[in-house]
């Protein structure tokens, strides 16, 4: 099974030389589709063979040798409760993404398909990596194919969108790299035994290794900046609407369904267990940014005239819920955040697919150019409505499960100690219903006033086949969410308990150290022994 995990990660790369060598463009598309289907099918035994009872332990582990004896940098990959569902979502979206642009992309097709396959391998590597250097390599690798997908196959404003996307994300990544190098040497010194540098997540997240309060503050900010830009969290969101609007349909789907989750995943995987004190102290501030993003994204989406840009701003709003749940730091909210990452990938990915389908027919995304489409496209209307209802959190569909868990957990969060965050975030649910249903009403209902819309044809078999798997999962998660939440529940509980215990140990150590005044006040290290004991 360890070998199978590696096969799944790198199998998409095997399709690239075949695509480049074969001249027939139809054959190139079939090779890309076949490779992604095989990748998805090969990943299924990993999910079925996953031991849910031991979700906190990395399974299907592959551990390579060190680069140098003193540098504990090694190829370390595995699956646990935090990354399994995201890994499976990435393999599921592979063939869907290839099929989404089956007829719409004709320019430089070999390069286009190669970039999609490279992006899938990079995303799978990010989620499976348990060594921070390996994680960083895959994290940066994912930028390259997305850069070309937007820059070459994007819309009229693709150059500006590409530059903004690349500068934002690269800046955050370089700041994280500085923090990563410092963390590696600090952990290497703590590990000892001739090791000067280590980025093994198992050691960094263990109770054996702790980071001082001053260092935690700066390292948390360095890592969190990179991840928040990737999410993107307000106010680092400005690159996303441009990237989504100008990207080809496949690029928008991958960006929404997979790449944005690299940020929220990083906050849970690295920031919480390695910098628990800073994570908890910054939680209220992160919650404020999340709530602002929820409301701001919804309000801006409400006034959009372009359907694709409206969906893009809805992503800013919905991912604010995920960040709010992560920083509530209780099992209910964090579980909600994890399942909401999957939900967002399914529902928003479906919405971008649907927008792409109507754009291929009409070559416009402006709401004013539509109206009355339900009369000509009944199947399209049903699929569109299901995706919208899932996105706004209708009970019985997947979006409700994630938002309910997040709002429930946030309401009782001890870190915020302020129920107003959950109350304000709830307005985002209401606003989502307003802008999504209003957009749907203007596009799909009313009279057919535009002659161009009279010529529209309904979804074909390929397009229905794209959306049906996503719709099935929307209902499945909505009706029986335990089939999915069970994979991470045990690990989330263990992770939170371990992080809280680790933070208390750091505070106890800090009481005997001479700290800068701002650090002592910020972390309240002067609290009495009885207070620390009661926290335990």
Coordinates of C-alpha atoms in Angstrom, one line a residue:
X1 CA 0.0 0.0 0.0
X2 CA 3.0 2.3 0.6
X3 CA 4.0 1.8 -3.0
X4 CA 0.4 2.5 -4.1
X5 CA 0.4 5.9 -2.5
X6 CA 3.5 6.8 -4.5
X7 CA 2.0 5.5 -7.7
X8 CA -1.1 7.6 -7.2
X9 CA 0.9 10.8 -6.6
X10 CA 3.2 10.4 -9.6
X11 CA 1.0 8.5 -12.1
X12 CA -0.3 11.8 -13.7
X13 CA 3.3 12.6 -14.6
X14 CA 3.5 9.5 -16.7
X15 CA 0.9 10.9 -19.0
X16 CA 2.9 14.0 -19.9
X17 CA 5.6 12.4 -22.1
X18 CA 2.9 10.4 -23.9
X19 CA 0.8 13.6 -24.5
X20 CA 3.9 15.4 -25.8
X21 CA 5.0 12.6 -28.1
X22 CA 1.6 11.8 -29.7
X23 CA 0.6 14.3 -32.5
X24 CA -3.1 13.4 -32.7
X25 CA -5.0 15.9 -30.4
X26 CA -8.0 13.6 -29.8
X27 CA -5.6 10.9 -28.6
X28 CA -3.9 13.4 -26.3
X29 CA -7.2 14.1 -24.6
X30 CA -8.0 10.5 -24.2
X31 CA -4.6 9.8 -22.7
X32 CA -5.0 12.6 -20.2
X33 CA -8.5 11.3 -19.3
X34 CA -7.4 7.7 -19.0
X35 CA -4.4 8.6 -16.8
X36 CA -6.6 10.7 -14.4
X37 CA -9.3 7.9 -14.2
X38 CA -6.6 5.3 -13.4
X39 CA -5.2 7.7 -10.8
X40 CA -8.7 8.0 -9.1
X41 CA -9.3 4.2 -9.2
X42 CA -5.9 3.5 -7.8
X43 CA -6.6 5.9 -4.9
X44 CA -9.7 4.1 -3.8
X45 CA -7.9 1.2 -2.0
X46 CA -6.1 3.8 0.1
X47 CA -9.5 5.1 1.3
X48 CA -11.0 1.7 1.8
X49 CA -7.9 0.4 3.5
X50 CA -7.6 3.4 5.8
X51 CA -7.8 2.4 9.5
X52 CA -10.2 4.9 10.9
X53 CA -9.5 3.9 14.6
X54 CA -5.9 5.0 14.1
X55 CA -6.5 8.1 12.0
X56 CA -4.0 10.1 14.1
X57 CA -1.2 7.9 12.9
X58 CA 0.2 8.3 9.4
X59 CA -0.6 5.3 7.3
X60 CA 0.8 4.0 4.0
X61 CA 4.0 5.7 5.1
X62 CA 7.0 6.0 2.8
X63 CA 10.2 7.2 4.5
X64 CA 13.3 7.8 2.5
X65 CA 16.8 8.3 3.7
X66 CA 18.3 11.6 4.8
X67 CA 19.9 13.9 2.3
X68 CA 22.8 14.2 4.6
X69 CA 23.5 12.6 8.0
X70 CA 23.3 15.9 9.8
X71 CA 20.3 17.2 7.8
X72 CA 17.1 15.3 8.6
X73 CA 15.4 16.2 5.3
X74 CA 13.8 13.1 3.8
X75 CA 11.1 12.1 1.4
X76 CA 8.3 11.4 3.9
X77 CA 4.7 10.9 2.8
X78 CA 1.6 9.3 4.3
X79 CA -2.1 9.7 4.9
X80 CA -3.9 10.4 8.1
X81 CA -7.2 11.9 9.2
X82 CA -6.2 15.4 8.2
X83 CA -5.3 14.8 4.6
X84 CA -7.1 11.7 3.4
X85 CA -10.3 13.4 2.2
X86 CA -8.4 16.2 0.6
X87 CA -6.2 13.7 -1.2
X88 CA -9.2 11.8 -2.4
X89 CA -11.0 15.0 -3.6
X90 CA -7.9 15.8 -5.7
X91 CA -8.0 12.4 -7.4
X92 CA -11.7 12.7 -8.0
X93 CA -11.4 16.1 -9.6
X94 CA -8.7 14.9 -12.1
X95 CA -10.9 13.3 -14.8
X96 CA -13.7 15.9 -14.2
X97 CA -11.2 18.7 -14.9
X98 CA -9.9 17.0 -18.1
X99 CA -13.5 16.5 -19.4
X100 CA -14.5 20.0 -18.5
X101 CA -12.5 21.5 -21.4
X102 CA -12.8 18.6 -23.8
X103 CA -14.0 20.8 -26.7
X104 CA -13.3 24.4 -25.4
X105 CA -9.5 24.4 -25.5
X106 CA -7.7 23.9 -28.9
X107 CA -4.6 26.2 -28.5
X108 CA -1.4 24.4 -27.4
X109 CA -3.5 21.4 -26.2
X110 CA -0.5 19.3 -25.3
X111 CA 0.9 22.0 -23.0
X112 CA -2.5 22.6 -21.5
X113 CA -3.1 18.9 -20.6
X114 CA 0.5 18.6 -19.3
X115 CA 0.0 21.5 -17.0
X116 CA -3.2 20.0 -15.6
X117 CA -1.5 16.7 -14.9
X118 CA 1.5 18.4 -13.3
X119 CA -0.8 20.4 -11.1
X120 CA -2.6 17.2 -9.9
X121 CA 0.8 15.6 -8.9
X122 CA 1.8 18.8 -7.1
X123 CA -1.5 19.0 -5.2
X124 CA -1.4 15.3 -4.2
X125 CA 2.2 15.8 -3.0
X126 CA 1.3 18.8 -0.9
X127 CA -1.4 16.9 0.9
X128 CA 0.6 13.7 1.4
X129 CA 3.9 15.3 2.6
X130 CA 4.9 14.9 6.2
X131 CA 8.3 16.6 5.9
X132 CA 8.1 20.4 5.7
X133 CA 10.8 20.7 3.0
X134 CA 9.0 18.2 0.8
X135 CA 5.7 20.0 1.5
X136 CA 7.3 23.3 0.5
X137 CA 8.7 21.8 -2.8
X138 CA 5.3 20.6 -3.8
X139 CA 3.7 23.8 -2.5
X140 CA 5.8 25.9 -4.8
X141 CA 5.6 23.4 -7.7
X142 CA 1.8 23.9 -7.8
X143 CA 2.4 27.6 -8.7
X144 CA 4.1 26.8 -12.0
X145 CA 1.3 25.0 -13.9
X146 CA -1.4 27.4 -12.5
X147 CA 0.8 30.3 -13.7
X148 CA 0.8 29.0 -17.2
X149 CA -2.8 27.9 -17.2
X150 CA -4.0 31.4 -16.5
X151 CA -1.3 33.2 -18.5
X152 CA -1.6 31.2 -21.7
X153 CA -5.2 29.9 -21.8
X154 CA -6.9 32.7 -19.7
X155 CA -9.1 35.5 -20.8
X156 CA -8.3 39.0 -22.0
X157 CA -6.9 40.2 -18.7
X158 CA -4.9 37.1 -18.1
X159 CA -1.5 38.8 -17.9
X160 CA -2.5 41.1 -15.0
X161 CA -4.3 38.2 -13.3
X162 CA -1.3 35.9 -13.6
X163 CA 1.2 38.5 -12.3
X164 CA -0.9 39.4 -9.3
X165 CA -1.5 35.7 -8.5
X166 CA 2.2 34.8 -8.8
X167 CA 3.5 37.8 -6.8
X168 CA 1.0 37.4 -4.0
X169 CA 1.5 33.7 -3.5
X170 CA 5.3 33.7 -4.1
X171 CA 5.8 36.5 -1.6
X172 CA 3.9 34.5 1.1
X173 CA 5.9 31.4 0.2
X174 CA 9.3 33.1 0.5
X175 CA 8.4 34.5 3.9
X176 CA 7.4 31.0 5.0
X177 CA 10.6 29.6 3.7
X178 CA 12.6 31.9 5.9
X179 CA 10.6 30.7 8.9
X180 CA 10.9 27.1 7.8
X181 CA 14.7 27.3 7.7
X182 CA 14.8 28.9 11.2
X183 CA 12.4 26.2 12.5
X184 CA 14.5 23.4 10.9
X185 CA 17.7 24.5 12.7
X186 CA 16.0 25.1 16.0
X187 CA 14.3 21.7 15.8
X188 CA 17.6 20.1 14.8
X189 CA 19.3 21.5 17.8
X190 CA 16.5 20.1 20.0
X191 CA 16.7 16.7 18.4
X192 CA 20.4 16.3 18.9
X193 CA 22.2 13.1 18.1
X194 CA 24.3 14.7 15.4
X195 CA 21.3 16.3 13.7
X196 CA 21.5 20.0 13.0
X197 CA 18.4 20.4 10.9
X198 CA 15.1 18.6 10.8
X199 CA 11.7 19.2 9.2
X200 CA 10.1 15.9 10.1
X201 CA 6.4 16.8 11.0
X202 CA 6.2 13.9 13.5
X203 CA 9.0 15.5 15.6
X204 CA 7.9 19.1 15.2
X205 CA 4.4 18.3 16.3
X206 CA 5.3 16.0 19.1
X207 CA 5.4 17.0 22.8
X208 CA 9.2 16.5 22.8
X209 CA 9.8 19.6 20.8
X210 CA 8.5 23.1 21.8
X211 CA 9.2 26.5 20.3
X212 CA 9.7 29.5 22.6
X213 CA 7.0 32.2 22.8
X214 CA 9.0 34.9 21.0
X215 CA 10.0 32.5 18.2
X216 CA 6.4 31.2 18.0
X217 CA 5.0 34.6 17.4
X218 CA 7.3 35.4 14.4
X219 CA 7.2 31.8 13.0
X220 CA 3.4 31.6 13.2
X221 CA 3.1 35.0 11.4
X222 CA 5.5 33.8 8.7
X223 CA 3.6 30.5 8.1
X224 CA 0.1 32.0 8.6
X225 CA 0.8 34.8 6.1
X226 CA 1.7 32.2 3.3
X227 CA -1.4 30.1 4.1
X228 CA -3.8 33.1 4.5
X229 CA -2.7 34.4 1.1
X230 CA -3.4 31.0 -0.4
X231 CA -6.8 30.7 1.2
X232 CA -7.2 33.7 0.5
X233 CA -8.3 35.4 3.8
X234 CA -9.3 39.0 3.9
X235 CA -7.4 41.3 3.2
X236 CA -5.2 39.1 1.1
X237 CA -8.0 38.1 -1.2
X238 CA -7.6 40.6 -4.0
X239 CA -5.7 38.3 -6.3
X240 CA -8.5 35.6 -6.3
X241 CA -11.3 37.3 -8.3
X242 CA -8.9 38.2 -11.1
X243 CA -7.4 34.7 -11.2
X244 CA -10.8 33.0 -11.2
X245 CA -12.3 35.4 -13.8
X246 CA -9.4 35.1 -16.3
X247 CA -8.6 31.4 -15.8
X248 CA -10.0 28.8 -18.2
X249 CA -12.8 26.7 -16.7
X250 CA -10.5 23.9 -15.7
X251 CA -8.1 26.3 -14.0
X252 CA -11.0 27.9 -12.0
X253 CA -12.3 24.4 -11.0
X254 CA -8.8 23.3 -9.8
X255 CA -8.2 26.6 -8.1
X256 CA -11.5 26.5 -6.2
X257 CA -11.7 22.8 -5.5
X258 CA -8.0 22.0 -4.6
X259 CA -5.5 24.9 -4.5
X260 CA -7.3 27.2 -2.1
X261 CA -7.4 24.3 0.4
X262 CA -3.6 24.2 0.5
X263 CA -3.9 27.3 2.8
X264 CA -6.6 26.1 5.2
X265 CA -4.9 22.7 5.3
X266 CA -1.6 24.2 6.2
X267 CA -3.1 26.2 9.1
X268 CA -4.4 22.9 10.7
X269 CA -1.4 20.7 9.8
X270 CA 1.5 23.0 10.7
X271 CA 0.4 26.2 12.6
X272 CA -1.7 24.5 15.3
X273 CA 0.6 21.7 16.5
X274 CA 3.9 23.5 16.1
X275 CA 3.0 27.0 17.3
X276 CA 0.0 26.3 19.7
X277 CA 0.5 29.3 21.9
X278 CA 0.6 31.8 19.0
X279 CA -2.2 30.0 17.3
X280 CA -4.4 30.4 20.4
X281 CA -3.4 34.0 21.1
X282 CA -4.0 35.1 17.5
X283 CA -7.3 33.1 17.2
X284 CA -9.6 36.1 18.0
X285 CA -7.8 38.3 15.4
X286 CA -8.0 35.5 12.8
X287 CA -11.7 35.1 13.7
X288 CA -12.3 38.8 13.1
X289 CA -10.6 38.6 9.6
X290 CA -12.6 35.5 8.9
X291 CA -15.9 37.2 9.8
X292 CA -15.0 40.3 7.8
X293 CA -14.2 38.0 4.8
X294 CA -17.5 36.2 5.2
X295 CA -19.6 39.4 5.1
X296 CA -17.4 41.4 2.7
X297 CA -17.3 38.5 0.2
X298 CA -21.0 38.1 0.3
X299 CA -21.8 41.8 -0.1
X300 CA -19.4 42.2 -3.0
X301 CA -20.7 39.1 -4.7
X302 CA -24.2 40.5 -4.4
X303 CA -23.4 43.5 -6.7
X304 CA -21.4 41.5 -9.4
X305 CA -22.7 41.6 -13.0
X306 CA -20.4 38.7 -14.1
X307 CA -21.6 35.2 -12.9
X308 CA -18.1 33.9 -12.7
X309 CA -16.9 36.8 -10.6
X310 CA -19.9 36.4 -8.3
X311 CA -18.9 32.8 -7.7
X312 CA -15.3 33.9 -7.1
X313 CA -16.3 36.3 -4.4
X314 CA -18.6 33.6 -2.9
X315 CA -15.4 31.6 -2.4
X316 CA -13.9 34.4 -0.3
X317 CA -17.0 34.3 1.8
X318 CA -17.3 30.5 2.2
X319 CA -13.6 30.0 3.0
X320 CA -14.0 32.6 5.7
X321 CA -16.2 30.0 7.4
X322 CA -13.4 27.4 7.2
X323 CA -10.9 29.7 8.8
X324 CA -13.4 30.6 11.5
X325 CA -13.9 27.0 12.3
X326 CA -10.2 26.2 12.4
X327 CA -9.5 29.0 14.9
X328 CA -12.4 28.0 17.2
X329 CA -10.2 25.1 18.2
X330 CA -12.8 22.6 19.3
X331 CA -13.5 19.3 17.8
X332 CA -16.9 20.3 16.4
X333 CA -15.7 23.4 14.6
X334 CA -12.5 22.0 13.3
X335 CA -14.4 18.9 12.0
X336 CA -16.7 21.3 10.3
X337 CA -13.8 23.2 8.8
X338 CA -12.4 20.0 7.3
X339 CA -15.7 18.8 5.9
X340 CA -16.4 22.3 4.6
X341 CA -13.1 22.2 2.6
X342 CA -14.5 19.2 0.8
X343 CA -17.9 20.7 0.5
X344 CA -16.5 23.9 -1.0
X345 CA -14.5 21.9 -3.5
X346 CA -17.7 20.0 -4.6
X347 CA -20.2 22.8 -4.8
X348 CA -18.0 25.7 -6.0
X349 CA -16.2 23.4 -8.4
X350 CA -19.6 22.4 -9.8
X351 CA -20.6 26.1 -10.1
X352 CA -17.5 27.0 -12.1
X353 CA -18.1 24.0 -14.3
X354 CA -21.7 25.2 -14.9
X355 CA -20.5 28.7 -15.6
X356 CA -18.0 27.3 -18.1
X357 CA -20.8 25.3 -19.9
X358 CA -23.0 28.3 -20.4
X359 CA -20.0 30.4 -21.5
X360 CA -19.0 27.8 -24.1
X361 CA -22.5 28.3 -25.6
X362 CA -23.0 32.0 -25.3
X363 CA -19.4 33.4 -24.9
X364 CA -20.6 35.8 -22.2
X365 CA -20.9 35.6 -18.5
X366 CA -22.9 38.8 -17.9
X367 CA -26.1 38.2 -16.0
X368 CA -28.0 40.8 -18.1
X369 CA -27.4 38.7 -21.3
X370 CA -29.4 35.8 -19.9
X371 CA -32.9 35.2 -18.6
X372 CA -35.5 32.5 -19.2
X373 CA -32.8 29.8 -19.8
X374 CA -34.9 27.2 -17.8
X375 CA -37.3 27.0 -20.8
X376 CA -34.5 25.9 -23.1
X377 CA -32.2 24.0 -20.7
X378 CA -34.2 22.0 -18.0
X379 CA -31.4 19.6 -17.1
X380 CA -28.9 22.5 -16.8
X381 CA -31.4 24.3 -14.6
X382 CA -31.7 21.3 -12.2
X383 CA -28.0 20.9 -11.9
X384 CA -27.4 24.6 -11.4
X385 CA -30.1 24.7 -8.7
X386 CA -28.6 21.8 -6.8
X387 CA -25.1 23.3 -6.9
X388 CA -26.5 26.7 -5.6
X389 CA -28.6 25.1 -2.8
X390 CA -25.5 23.1 -1.7
X391 CA -23.4 26.3 -1.8
X392 CA -25.9 28.2 0.4
X393 CA -26.2 25.4 2.9
X394 CA -29.7 24.0 2.4
X395 CA -30.4 21.1 4.9
X396 CA -30.0 17.8 3.2
X397 CA -27.0 19.0 1.1
X398 CA -23.4 19.0 2.0
X399 CA -23.0 22.8 2.6
X400 CA -25.4 22.7 5.6
X401 CA -23.3 20.1 7.4
X402 CA -20.1 22.1 7.3
X403 CA -21.6 25.4 8.1
X404 CA -23.7 24.0 11.0
X405 CA -20.7 22.4 12.6
X406 CA -18.6 25.5 12.2
X407 CA -21.2 27.9 13.6
X408 CA -22.0 25.5 16.4
X409 CA -18.4 25.0 17.4
X410 CA -17.6 28.7 17.0
X411 CA -20.5 29.7 19.2
X412 CA -19.1 27.7 22.1
X413 CA -15.4 28.4 21.4
X414 CA -13.3 29.1 24.5
X415 CA -10.7 30.9 22.5
X416 CA -13.0 33.6 21.2
X417 CA -15.1 33.8 24.4
X418 CA -17.4 36.0 22.3
X419 CA -20.5 34.5 20.6
X420 CA -20.7 37.6 18.4
X421 CA -18.4 35.9 15.9
X422 CA -20.7 33.0 15.3
X423 CA -23.7 35.4 15.2
X424 CA -22.1 37.7 12.6
X425 CA -20.9 34.8 10.5
X426 CA -24.5 33.5 10.4
X427 CA -25.4 36.6 8.4
X428 CA -23.1 35.3 5.7
X429 CA -25.4 32.3 5.3
X430 CA -28.4 34.6 4.8
X431 CA -26.5 36.9 2.3
X432 CA -25.4 33.8 0.4
X433 CA -29.0 32.8 -0.1
X434 CA -29.8 36.3 -1.3
X435 CA -27.0 36.7 -3.9
X436 CA -27.1 33.1 -5.2
X437 CA -30.9 32.8 -5.5
X438 CA -31.2 36.4 -7.0
X439 CA -28.5 35.5 -9.6
X440 CA -30.3 32.2 -10.4
X441 CA -33.6 33.9 -10.8
X442 CA -32.2 36.5 -13.2
X443 CA -30.3 34.0 -15.3
X444 CA -32.8 31.1 -15.4
X445 CA -36.3 32.5 -15.1
X446 CA -38.3 35.3 -16.7
X447 CA -39.0 35.8 -20.4
X448 CA -36.6 34.8 -23.2
X449 CA -35.8 38.4 -24.3
X450 CA -32.4 37.7 -26.0
X451 CA -32.7 36.0 -29.4
X452 CA -29.3 34.3 -28.8
X453 CA -30.7 32.4 -25.9
X454 CA -33.4 30.8 -28.2
X455 CA -30.6 28.8 -29.8
X456 CA -29.3 27.2 -26.6
X457 CA -29.2 23.5 -26.3
X458 CA -29.3 21.5 -23.0
X459 CA -26.5 19.6 -21.4
X460 CA -25.0 16.7 -23.4
X461 CA -24.0 13.3 -22.0
X462 CA -20.4 14.4 -21.3
X463 CA -21.5 17.5 -19.3
X464 CA -24.1 15.5 -17.4
X465 CA -21.4 13.0 -16.6
X466 CA -19.2 15.7 -15.2
X467 CA -21.8 17.0 -12.7
X468 CA -23.4 13.7 -11.6
X469 CA -20.5 12.6 -9.4
X470 CA -20.4 15.9 -7.7
X471 CA -24.2 16.0 -7.1
X472 CA -24.0 12.5 -5.7
X473 CA -21.5 13.6 -3.1
X474 CA -23.4 16.7 -2.3
X475 CA -26.4 14.6 -1.3
X476 CA -24.3 11.8 0.3
X477 CA -22.5 14.2 2.7
X478 CA -25.7 16.1 3.4
X479 CA -27.7 13.0 4.3
X480 CA -25.1 10.9 6.0
X481 CA -22.1 13.0 6.9
X482 CA -20.6 10.5 9.4
X483 CA -19.3 8.5 6.4
X484 CA -16.9 11.3 5.9
X485 CA -16.4 13.0 9.3
X486 CA -15.3 9.6 10.8
X487 CA -12.0 9.8 9.0
X488 CA -10.8 12.8 10.9
X489 CA -12.7 12.9 14.2
X490 CA -10.2 10.9 16.3
X491 CA -7.2 12.8 15.0
X492 CA -8.8 16.2 15.4
X493 CA -9.6 15.5 19.0
X494 CA -6.1 14.2 19.7
X495 CA -4.5 17.1 17.9
X496 CA -6.4 19.7 19.9
X497 CA -5.7 18.0 23.2
X498 CA -2.0 17.6 22.4
X499 CA -1.7 21.3 21.2
X500 CA -3.4 22.5 24.4
X501 CA -1.1 20.4 26.6
X502 CA 1.9 21.6 24.6
X503 CA 0.9 25.3 25.0
X504 CA 0.6 24.9 28.7
X505 CA 4.1 23.3 28.9
X506 CA 5.5 26.2 26.9
X507 CA 3.9 28.7 29.3
X508 CA 5.3 26.9 32.3
X509 CA 8.8 27.0 30.8
X510 CA 8.3 30.7 30.0
X511 CA 7.6 31.6 33.6
X512 CA 11.3 30.9 34.4
X513 CA 12.6 32.8 31.4
X514 CA 13.4 36.5 30.9
X515 CA 11.0 37.6 28.1
X516 CA 10.4 40.9 26.4
X517 CA 7.6 42.8 28.1
X518 CA 5.3 42.6 25.0
X519 CA 5.7 38.8 25.0
X520 CA 4.9 38.4 28.7
X521 CA 1.9 40.6 28.4
X522 CA 0.7 39.1 25.1
X523 CA 0.8 35.5 26.4
X524 CA 0.0 36.3 30.1
X525 CA 2.9 34.2 31.4
X526 CA 2.5 35.8 34.8
X527 CA -0.6 33.8 35.7
X528 CA -0.5 31.8 38.9
X529 CA 0.3 28.1 39.3
X530 CA -3.3 27.5 40.3
X531 CA -4.5 29.1 37.1
X532 CA -2.2 26.8 35.0
X533 CA -3.4 23.8 37.0
X534 CA -7.0 24.7 36.4
X535 CA -6.4 25.0 32.7
X536 CA -5.1 21.5 32.7

